[in-house]
Amino acid sequence: MSWRFGAYELDLARRELRVAGEPRPLQPQVFAVLAYLVRNRHRVVPKEEILRELWPDAVVTDASLQRAVSLARRALRPADRGLLRTHARQGYRFVGELAEVEPDPADAVADAPPRYVRSGDVHVAYRTVGRGPLDVVLVLGWSLGMRAALELRGVSEIVRALSARARVLLFDKRGTGASDRVKALPQLPQRVEDLDAVLDAVRSPGAVLVGFSEGGPLALTFAVTRPLRVRGLALVGAFARMTAAPDHPAGWSEVEVATLRGYIAHGWGTGATMRAFVPARHLTPPLRAWAARAEQEGASPGAALELLGMNLGIDVRPLLQRVQTPSVVLHATSDRVVRVGNGRALAAAIPGARLVEVPGEDHAFLFGGRPTLERELVALLERAAARPGAALT
């Protein structure tokens, strides 16, 4: 459950207070006190009750409770701090007007067990949310798993917006997330077969593919090799070739690759690769914790090294001219993960592709760039729905 009051949203599932959409870090004790007062907003809550209910097995003093309430007030804007009212010698009361927020469909699908489909001898995990005349497939990048992705507010908001118009699909690439671990990670043709198996399992009528970062080459290859299944293509912070070459200066240098190899071998699980997706000004303590957890859940160090090896061999530039579906390329001009030259090269080579650039470093368009991503995906869905296509059942 979540509640909204003024510019604030108190999200119990994520244990997060957001101010004008931006997370405001709170210590666990402070969040617990705020949430308890909001739940019991119709009365003055005695101090003894708060201590008894929130910390039945711990010794918490009145001074600690007063400090927690004070920190909860400081998390609010100065003009709103009176929403937490102190009643002398009695207790505390929250006095704001609340509106209950509809449950996020992304939360429900994230909490539900994944479904599985066999692709050869491997089980590929997938999830769906919503319904509609078309599917939208979010092809995640690097080792990011769908469960961790759905914990990100930007992803859940995109899913909520799109699931009102289409069925949204996510899947974990083999070797990552909830899909089977494999002895050696596959090349792109096998991953195309995995995505094909997922679309078969859900009897897809046709899909708009959204390839994020390293998911871009997979989405693009699928669009070229399975053109009847694809009704639109969005490439977000993506590339056609990962490594630099004389005719591809925007790729990763040898030094950058060596640095990443070293991190995976010696520091994997602390979250550095996932933190790179997050613009610096959004990198709060909860997001740092999420980044470490997402790395740990996504792949083992050995699997991450194999994934890097596969990525270093990717070069789908020969396929770009063969893309037949309506396409949009979105890229941040100061992207720290995949330089903007990669997006410009994609848009220049894909026939009729629309290039959308935004200032900043929002690699996956899940923070400041999220409204732009949502607008472009809705437009792509509308365009796809208006075009006749063969329904595959």
CSV table of C-alpha atoms in Angstrom, one decimal:
chain,number,residue,atom,x,y,z
A,1,MET,CA,0.0,0.0,0.0
A,2,SER,CA,1.1,3.6,-0.6
A,3,TRP,CA,-0.3,6.9,0.5
A,4,ARG,CA,0.0,10.3,-1.0
A,5,PHE,CA,-0.2,13.6,0.9
A,6,GLY,CA,0.6,16.8,-0.9
A,7,ALA,CA,3.9,16.4,-2.7
A,8,TYR,CA,4.7,13.2,-0.7
A,9,GLU,CA,4.2,9.5,-1.3
A,10,LEU,CA,4.8,7.0,1.4
A,11,ASP,CA,5.4,3.6,-0.2
A,12,LEU,CA,5.2,0.8,2.3
A,13,ALA,CA,6.3,-2.0,-0.1
A,14,ARG,CA,9.6,-0.2,-0.9
A,15,ARG,CA,9.8,1.4,2.5
A,16,GLU,CA,10.4,4.7,0.8
A,17,LEU,CA,9.3,8.3,1.2
A,18,ARG,CA,9.3,10.2,-2.0
A,19,VAL,CA,9.1,14.0,-2.3
A,20,ALA,CA,7.9,15.2,-5.7
A,21,GLY,CA,8.8,11.8,-7.0
A,22,GLU,CA,12.4,11.8,-5.6
A,23,PRO,CA,13.3,9.3,-2.8
A,24,ARG,CA,14.1,10.9,0.5
A,25,PRO,CA,16.4,8.5,2.5
A,26,LEU,CA,15.1,7.6,6.0
A,27,GLN,CA,16.6,5.4,8.6
A,28,PRO,CA,14.5,2.3,9.3
A,29,GLN,CA,13.4,3.5,12.7
A,30,VAL,CA,12.3,6.8,11.3
A,31,PHE,CA,10.4,5.3,8.5
A,32,ALA,CA,8.6,2.9,10.9
A,33,VAL,CA,7.5,5.8,13.1
A,34,LEU,CA,6.2,7.8,10.2
A,35,ALA,CA,4.3,4.9,8.7
A,36,TYR,CA,2.7,4.0,12.1
A,37,LEU,CA,1.5,7.5,12.6
A,38,VAL,CA,0.1,7.7,9.1
A,39,ARG,CA,-1.7,4.4,9.6
A,40,ASN,CA,-3.2,5.7,12.9
A,41,ARG,CA,-3.9,9.2,11.7
A,42,HIS,CA,-7.4,9.4,13.1
A,43,ARG,CA,-6.1,9.7,16.7
A,44,VAL,CA,-3.3,10.8,19.0
A,45,VAL,CA,-0.9,7.8,19.3
A,46,PRO,CA,0.6,7.4,22.8
A,47,LYS,CA,4.3,7.2,23.0
A,48,GLU,CA,4.1,3.9,25.0
A,49,GLU,CA,2.0,2.3,22.2
A,50,ILE,CA,4.6,3.3,19.5
A,51,LEU,CA,7.4,1.8,21.6
A,52,ARG,CA,5.4,-1.4,22.3
A,53,GLU,CA,4.2,-2.0,18.8
A,54,LEU,CA,7.3,-1.1,16.8
A,55,TRP,CA,10.0,-2.4,19.1
A,56,PRO,CA,8.5,-5.1,21.3
A,57,ASP,CA,11.8,-6.9,21.9
A,58,ALA,CA,14.1,-3.9,22.1
A,59,VAL,CA,14.8,-1.2,24.7
A,60,VAL,CA,14.1,2.1,23.0
A,61,THR,CA,14.0,5.2,25.1
A,62,ASP,CA,11.7,8.2,24.9
A,63,ALA,CA,14.6,10.3,23.7
A,64,SER,CA,15.2,7.9,20.8
A,65,LEU,CA,11.5,8.1,19.8
A,66,GLN,CA,11.7,11.9,20.0
A,67,ARG,CA,14.7,11.9,17.7
A,68,ALA,CA,13.0,9.6,15.2
A,69,VAL,CA,10.0,11.9,15.1
A,70,SER,CA,12.3,14.9,14.7
A,71,LEU,CA,14.1,13.2,11.8
A,72,ALA,CA,10.8,12.3,10.2
A,73,ARG,CA,9.8,16.0,10.4
A,74,ARG,CA,13.1,17.1,8.9
A,75,ALA,CA,12.4,14.8,5.9
A,76,LEU,CA,9.5,17.0,5.1
A,77,ARG,CA,9.6,20.5,3.6
A,78,PRO,CA,9.8,23.2,6.3
A,79,ALA,CA,6.2,24.3,5.5
A,80,ASP,CA,4.9,20.8,6.0
A,81,ARG,CA,6.6,19.8,9.3
A,82,GLY,CA,3.5,20.6,11.2
A,83,LEU,CA,1.9,17.5,9.7
A,84,LEU,CA,3.6,15.6,12.6
A,85,ARG,CA,2.0,17.1,15.6
A,86,THR,CA,3.3,16.6,19.2
A,87,HIS,CA,0.6,16.4,22.0
A,88,ALA,CA,2.4,17.2,25.2
A,89,ARG,CA,2.5,14.3,27.7
A,90,GLN,CA,0.3,12.3,25.3
A,91,GLY,CA,1.9,11.3,22.1
A,92,TYR,CA,2.0,12.2,18.4
A,93,ARG,CA,-0.5,12.5,15.5
A,94,PHE,CA,-0.2,12.8,11.8
A,95,VAL,CA,-2.7,15.5,10.6
A,96,GLY,CA,-2.3,15.5,6.8
A,97,GLU,CA,-5.0,14.5,4.3
A,98,LEU,CA,-4.2,11.2,2.6
A,99,ALA,CA,-5.1,9.6,-0.6
A,100,GLU,CA,-4.5,5.9,-1.1
A,101,VAL,CA,-2.5,5.1,-4.2
A,102,GLU,CA,-3.6,2.3,-6.4
A,103,PRO,CA,-1.4,-0.8,-6.1
A,104,ASP,CA,1.3,-0.8,-8.7
A,105,PRO,CA,0.9,-3.8,-11.1
A,106,ALA,CA,4.7,-4.0,-11.3
A,107,ASP,CA,4.8,-4.7,-7.6
A,108,ALA,CA,2.3,-7.6,-8.0
A,109,VAL,CA,4.2,-9.2,-10.8
A,110,ALA,CA,7.6,-8.7,-9.0
A,111,ASP,CA,6.2,-10.6,-6.0
A,112,ALA,CA,4.7,-13.4,-8.0
A,113,PRO,CA,6.8,-16.4,-8.9
A,114,PRO,CA,8.2,-16.3,-12.5
A,115,ARG,CA,6.9,-18.6,-15.2
A,116,TYR,CA,9.3,-20.8,-17.2
A,117,VAL,CA,9.5,-22.0,-20.8
A,118,ARG,CA,12.0,-24.5,-22.2
A,119,SER,CA,14.3,-23.3,-24.9
A,120,GLY,CA,16.4,-26.3,-25.9
A,121,ASP,CA,17.6,-27.8,-22.6
A,122,VAL,CA,17.4,-24.5,-20.7
A,123,HIS,CA,14.5,-23.0,-18.6
A,124,VAL,CA,14.0,-19.3,-19.4
A,125,ALA,CA,12.1,-17.3,-16.7
A,126,TYR,CA,9.6,-14.7,-17.7
A,127,ARG,CA,6.8,-12.5,-16.3
A,128,THR,CA,3.8,-10.7,-17.8
A,129,VAL,CA,1.6,-7.9,-16.7
A,130,GLY,CA,-1.4,-6.2,-18.2
A,131,ARG,CA,-3.2,-7.1,-21.5
A,132,GLY,CA,-3.8,-5.5,-24.8
A,133,PRO,CA,-3.7,-6.1,-28.6
A,134,LEU,CA,0.1,-6.1,-28.7
A,135,ASP,CA,3.0,-7.1,-26.5
A,136,VAL,CA,5.8,-4.9,-25.2
A,137,VAL,CA,9.0,-6.8,-24.4
A,138,LEU,CA,11.5,-5.2,-22.1
A,139,VAL,CA,14.9,-6.7,-23.1
A,140,LEU,CA,17.1,-5.8,-20.1
A,141,GLY,CA,20.8,-5.1,-20.3
A,142,TRP,CA,23.9,-6.6,-18.8
A,143,SER,CA,23.1,-9.1,-16.0
A,144,LEU,CA,20.1,-7.1,-14.7
A,145,GLY,CA,17.3,-9.5,-13.7
A,146,MET,CA,13.6,-8.7,-14.1
A,147,ARG,CA,12.9,-9.0,-10.3
A,148,ALA,CA,15.6,-6.4,-9.5
A,149,ALA,CA,14.5,-4.2,-12.4
A,150,LEU,CA,10.9,-4.1,-11.2
A,151,GLU,CA,12.2,-2.7,-7.8
A,152,LEU,CA,13.3,0.4,-9.7
A,153,ARG,CA,10.6,3.1,-9.6
A,154,GLY,CA,11.4,4.1,-13.2
A,155,VAL,CA,10.8,0.5,-14.4
A,156,SER,CA,7.6,0.1,-12.4
A,157,GLU,CA,6.2,3.4,-13.7
A,158,ILE,CA,7.0,2.4,-17.3
A,159,VAL,CA,5.3,-1.0,-16.7
A,160,ARG,CA,2.3,0.6,-15.1
A,161,ALA,CA,1.9,3.1,-18.0
A,162,LEU,CA,2.4,0.5,-20.8
A,163,SER,CA,0.3,-2.3,-19.1
A,164,ALA,CA,-2.8,-0.1,-19.6
A,165,ARG,CA,-2.3,-0.3,-23.3
A,166,ALA,CA,-0.5,-3.6,-23.9
A,167,ARG,CA,0.8,-6.7,-22.3
A,168,VAL,CA,4.3,-6.1,-20.9
A,169,LEU,CA,6.7,-9.0,-20.9
A,170,LEU,CA,10.1,-9.3,-19.1
A,171,PHE,CA,12.4,-12.3,-19.2
A,172,ASP,CA,15.8,-13.2,-17.7
A,173,LYS,CA,18.4,-14.2,-20.3
A,174,ARG,CA,19.8,-17.6,-19.9
A,175,GLY,CA,22.6,-17.6,-17.3
A,176,THR,CA,21.2,-14.6,-15.4
A,177,GLY,CA,18.4,-13.9,-12.9
A,178,ALA,CA,15.9,-16.7,-12.4
A,179,SER,CA,16.7,-18.5,-15.6
A,180,ASP,CA,18.9,-21.6,-15.6
A,181,ARG,CA,22.6,-21.1,-15.0
A,182,VAL,CA,24.6,-22.5,-17.9
A,183,LYS,CA,28.2,-23.8,-18.3
A,184,ALA,CA,28.9,-21.2,-21.0
A,185,LEU,CA,26.8,-18.2,-21.9
A,186,PRO,CA,25.4,-18.3,-25.4
A,187,GLN,CA,25.9,-16.2,-28.4
A,188,LEU,CA,23.2,-13.9,-29.9
A,189,PRO,CA,21.5,-16.6,-32.0
A,190,GLN,CA,20.7,-18.7,-28.9
A,191,ARG,CA,19.3,-15.7,-27.1
A,192,VAL,CA,17.1,-15.0,-30.1
A,193,GLU,CA,15.8,-18.5,-29.8
A,194,ASP,CA,15.1,-18.0,-26.1
A,195,LEU,CA,13.1,-14.8,-26.8
A,196,ASP,CA,11.3,-16.7,-29.5
A,197,ALA,CA,10.3,-19.4,-27.0
A,198,VAL,CA,9.0,-16.8,-24.6
A,199,LEU,CA,6.8,-15.3,-27.3
A,200,ASP,CA,5.6,-18.7,-28.2
A,201,ALA,CA,4.7,-19.5,-24.6
A,202,VAL,CA,2.5,-16.4,-24.3
A,203,ARG,CA,1.0,-16.8,-27.9
A,204,SER,CA,2.2,-13.3,-28.7
A,205,PRO,CA,0.1,-11.5,-31.4
A,206,GLY,CA,3.1,-9.3,-32.2
A,207,ALA,CA,5.5,-7.3,-30.1
A,208,VAL,CA,7.3,-4.0,-29.7
A,209,LEU,CA,10.8,-4.7,-28.5
A,210,VAL,CA,12.6,-2.3,-26.1
A,211,GLY,CA,16.3,-3.1,-25.9
A,212,PHE,CA,18.1,-1.5,-23.0
A,213,SER,CA,21.9,-1.2,-23.3
A,214,GLU,CA,23.3,-4.7,-24.0
A,215,GLY,CA,19.7,-5.8,-24.6
A,216,GLY,CA,19.7,-3.6,-27.7
A,217,PRO,CA,21.7,-5.9,-30.0
A,218,LEU,CA,19.5,-8.8,-29.0
A,219,ALA,CA,16.3,-6.9,-29.7
A,220,LEU,CA,17.7,-5.6,-33.0
A,221,THR,CA,18.8,-9.1,-34.1
A,222,PHE,CA,15.4,-10.5,-33.2
A,223,ALA,CA,13.7,-7.8,-35.2
A,224,VAL,CA,15.8,-8.6,-38.3
A,225,THR,CA,15.6,-12.4,-38.1
A,226,ARG,CA,11.9,-12.6,-36.9
A,227,PRO,CA,10.4,-9.7,-38.7
A,228,LEU,CA,6.8,-11.0,-38.6
A,229,ARG,CA,6.9,-11.1,-34.8
A,230,VAL,CA,8.1,-7.5,-34.3
A,231,ARG,CA,5.8,-4.5,-34.7
A,232,GLY,CA,8.2,-1.8,-33.4
A,233,LEU,CA,11.8,-1.4,-32.0
A,234,ALA,CA,13.1,1.0,-29.4
A,235,LEU,CA,16.8,1.0,-28.6
A,236,VAL,CA,17.7,2.8,-25.3
A,237,GLY,CA,21.3,3.6,-24.4
A,238,ALA,CA,22.2,0.8,-26.8
A,239,PHE,CA,25.0,-0.1,-29.2
A,240,ALA,CA,25.6,-2.2,-32.3
A,241,ARG,CA,29.3,-3.0,-31.4
A,242,MET,CA,30.6,-2.8,-27.8
A,243,THR,CA,34.4,-2.4,-28.5
A,244,ALA,CA,36.1,0.5,-30.3
A,245,ALA,CA,37.4,0.1,-33.8
A,246,PRO,CA,38.9,2.4,-36.4
A,247,ASP,CA,35.4,2.8,-38.0
A,248,HIS,CA,33.7,2.8,-34.6
A,249,PRO,CA,35.4,5.2,-32.2
A,250,ALA,CA,32.4,5.4,-29.8
A,251,GLY,CA,33.0,1.9,-28.5
A,252,TRP,CA,34.8,0.8,-25.3
A,253,SER,CA,38.6,1.2,-25.2
A,254,GLU,CA,40.9,-1.6,-24.2
A,255,VAL,CA,41.6,0.2,-20.9
A,256,GLU,CA,37.9,0.4,-20.1
A,257,VAL,CA,37.4,-3.3,-20.9
A,258,ALA,CA,40.4,-4.2,-18.7
A,259,THR,CA,39.1,-2.1,-15.8
A,260,LEU,CA,35.7,-3.8,-16.0
A,261,ARG,CA,37.3,-7.3,-16.1
A,262,GLY,CA,39.3,-6.4,-13.0
A,263,TYR,CA,36.2,-5.2,-11.1
A,264,ILE,CA,34.2,-8.4,-12.0
A,265,ALA,CA,37.1,-10.6,-10.9
A,266,HIS,CA,37.8,-8.8,-7.6
A,267,GLY,CA,34.8,-6.6,-6.6
A,268,TRP,CA,31.7,-8.2,-8.1
A,269,GLY,CA,28.6,-7.9,-5.9
A,270,THR,CA,29.3,-4.4,-4.6
A,271,GLY,CA,27.2,-2.8,-7.3
A,272,ALA,CA,29.5,-0.8,-9.4
A,273,THR,CA,28.1,-1.9,-12.8
A,274,MET,CA,24.5,-1.3,-11.7
A,275,ARG,CA,25.3,2.1,-10.1
A,276,ALA,CA,26.7,3.2,-13.4
A,277,PHE,CA,23.1,3.1,-14.8
A,278,VAL,CA,22.0,5.6,-12.2
A,279,PRO,CA,22.6,9.4,-12.7
A,280,ALA,CA,24.9,10.7,-10.0
A,281,ARG,CA,22.2,13.0,-8.4
A,282,HIS,CA,19.9,10.1,-8.0
A,283,LEU,CA,22.4,7.8,-6.3
A,284,THR,CA,20.9,7.6,-2.8
A,285,PRO,CA,21.8,5.0,-0.2
A,286,PRO,CA,18.8,2.8,-1.0
A,287,LEU,CA,19.8,2.8,-4.7
A,288,ARG,CA,23.4,1.9,-3.8
A,289,ALA,CA,22.0,-1.1,-1.8
A,290,TRP,CA,19.8,-2.0,-4.7
A,291,ALA,CA,22.8,-1.9,-7.1
A,292,ALA,CA,24.7,-4.4,-5.0
A,293,ARG,CA,21.7,-6.7,-4.6
A,294,ALA,CA,21.0,-6.5,-8.4
A,295,GLU,CA,24.5,-7.6,-9.2
A,296,GLN,CA,24.5,-10.5,-6.7
A,297,GLU,CA,21.1,-11.7,-8.0
A,298,GLY,CA,21.9,-11.2,-11.6
A,299,ALA,CA,24.9,-13.4,-12.2
A,300,SER,CA,27.9,-14.9,-10.5
A,301,PRO,CA,31.4,-13.4,-11.1
A,302,GLY,CA,32.2,-16.2,-13.5
A,303,ALA,CA,29.0,-15.7,-15.4
A,304,ALA,CA,29.5,-12.0,-15.6
A,305,LEU,CA,33.0,-12.5,-17.1
A,306,GLU,CA,31.5,-14.8,-19.7
A,307,LEU,CA,28.8,-12.3,-20.4
A,308,LEU,CA,31.4,-9.6,-20.9
A,309,GLY,CA,33.3,-11.9,-23.3
A,310,MET,CA,30.1,-12.4,-25.3
A,311,ASN,CA,29.4,-8.7,-25.4
A,312,LEU,CA,32.9,-8.0,-26.6
A,313,GLY,CA,32.2,-10.1,-29.6
A,314,ILE,CA,29.0,-8.4,-30.6
A,315,ASP,CA,28.9,-6.5,-33.9
A,316,VAL,CA,25.4,-6.3,-35.4
A,317,ARG,CA,26.3,-3.4,-37.7
A,318,PRO,CA,25.7,-5.5,-40.8
A,319,LEU,CA,22.1,-6.0,-39.7
A,320,LEU,CA,21.2,-2.3,-39.3
A,321,GLN,CA,20.2,-1.7,-42.9
A,322,ARG,CA,17.9,-4.8,-42.7
A,323,VAL,CA,15.6,-3.4,-39.9
A,324,GLN,CA,12.1,-3.1,-41.4
A,325,THR,CA,10.1,-2.1,-38.4
A,326,PRO,CA,9.4,1.4,-37.1
A,327,SER,CA,12.3,2.3,-34.8
A,328,VAL,CA,13.3,4.9,-32.3
A,329,VAL,CA,16.8,5.3,-30.7
A,330,LEU,CA,17.0,7.1,-27.4
A,331,HIS,CA,20.3,8.2,-25.9
A,332,ALA,CA,21.6,10.6,-23.2
A,333,THR,CA,24.2,13.0,-24.5
A,334,SER,CA,26.5,12.4,-21.4
A,335,ASP,CA,25.8,8.6,-21.1
A,336,ARG,CA,28.7,7.2,-19.0
A,337,VAL,CA,28.1,3.6,-19.9
A,338,VAL,CA,27.5,3.7,-23.7
A,339,ARG,CA,28.7,6.9,-25.4
A,340,VAL,CA,26.1,8.9,-27.4
A,341,GLY,CA,28.0,8.2,-30.6
A,342,ASN,CA,26.7,4.7,-30.4
A,343,GLY,CA,23.1,5.9,-30.5
A,344,ARG,CA,23.8,8.3,-33.3
A,345,ALA,CA,25.4,5.5,-35.4
A,346,LEU,CA,22.4,3.3,-34.8
A,347,ALA,CA,19.9,5.9,-35.9
A,348,ALA,CA,22.0,6.9,-38.9
A,349,ALA,CA,22.1,3.3,-40.2
A,350,ILE,CA,18.6,2.0,-39.4
A,351,PRO,CA,16.2,3.0,-42.2
A,352,GLY,CA,13.7,5.6,-41.0
A,353,ALA,CA,14.9,5.5,-37.4
A,354,ARG,CA,14.0,8.4,-35.1
A,355,LEU,CA,16.8,9.7,-32.9
A,356,VAL,CA,15.8,11.2,-29.5
A,357,GLU,CA,18.6,12.7,-27.4
A,358,VAL,CA,18.3,14.1,-24.0
A,359,PRO,CA,20.9,16.0,-22.0
A,360,GLY,CA,22.5,14.3,-19.0
A,361,GLU,CA,23.6,10.8,-18.1
A,362,ASP,CA,20.4,8.8,-17.7
A,363,HIS,CA,21.7,5.7,-19.5
A,364,ALA,CA,18.4,3.7,-19.4
A,365,PHE,CA,16.0,6.6,-19.4
A,366,LEU,CA,14.6,5.5,-16.0
A,367,PHE,CA,15.1,8.7,-14.0
A,368,GLY,CA,14.9,12.2,-15.5
A,369,GLY,CA,14.5,10.6,-19.0
A,370,ARG,CA,11.6,8.4,-18.0
A,371,PRO,CA,8.8,10.7,-19.3
A,372,THR,CA,10.5,10.9,-22.7
A,373,LEU,CA,10.8,7.1,-22.8
A,374,GLU,CA,7.2,6.6,-21.9
A,375,ARG,CA,6.1,9.2,-24.5
A,376,GLU,CA,8.2,7.5,-27.3
A,377,LEU,CA,7.0,4.0,-26.4
A,378,VAL,CA,3.3,5.0,-26.4
A,379,ALA,CA,3.8,6.7,-29.8
A,380,LEU,CA,5.5,3.5,-31.1
A,381,LEU,CA,2.6,1.4,-29.8
A,382,GLU,CA,0.1,3.6,-31.4
A,383,ARG,CA,2.0,3.5,-34.7
A,384,ALA,CA,2.3,-0.3,-34.5
A,385,ALA,CA,-1.4,-0.7,-33.7
A,386,ALA,CA,-2.3,1.4,-36.8
A,387,ARG,CA,-0.2,-0.8,-39.1
A,388,PRO,CA,-1.6,-4.1,-40.3
A,389,GLY,CA,0.4,-7.1,-39.2
A,390,ALA,CA,0.1,-10.8,-39.2
A,391,ALA,CA,-1.1,-12.1,-35.8
A,392,LEU,CA,0.8,-15.1,-34.6
A,393,THR,CA,-1.1,-17.4,-32.3
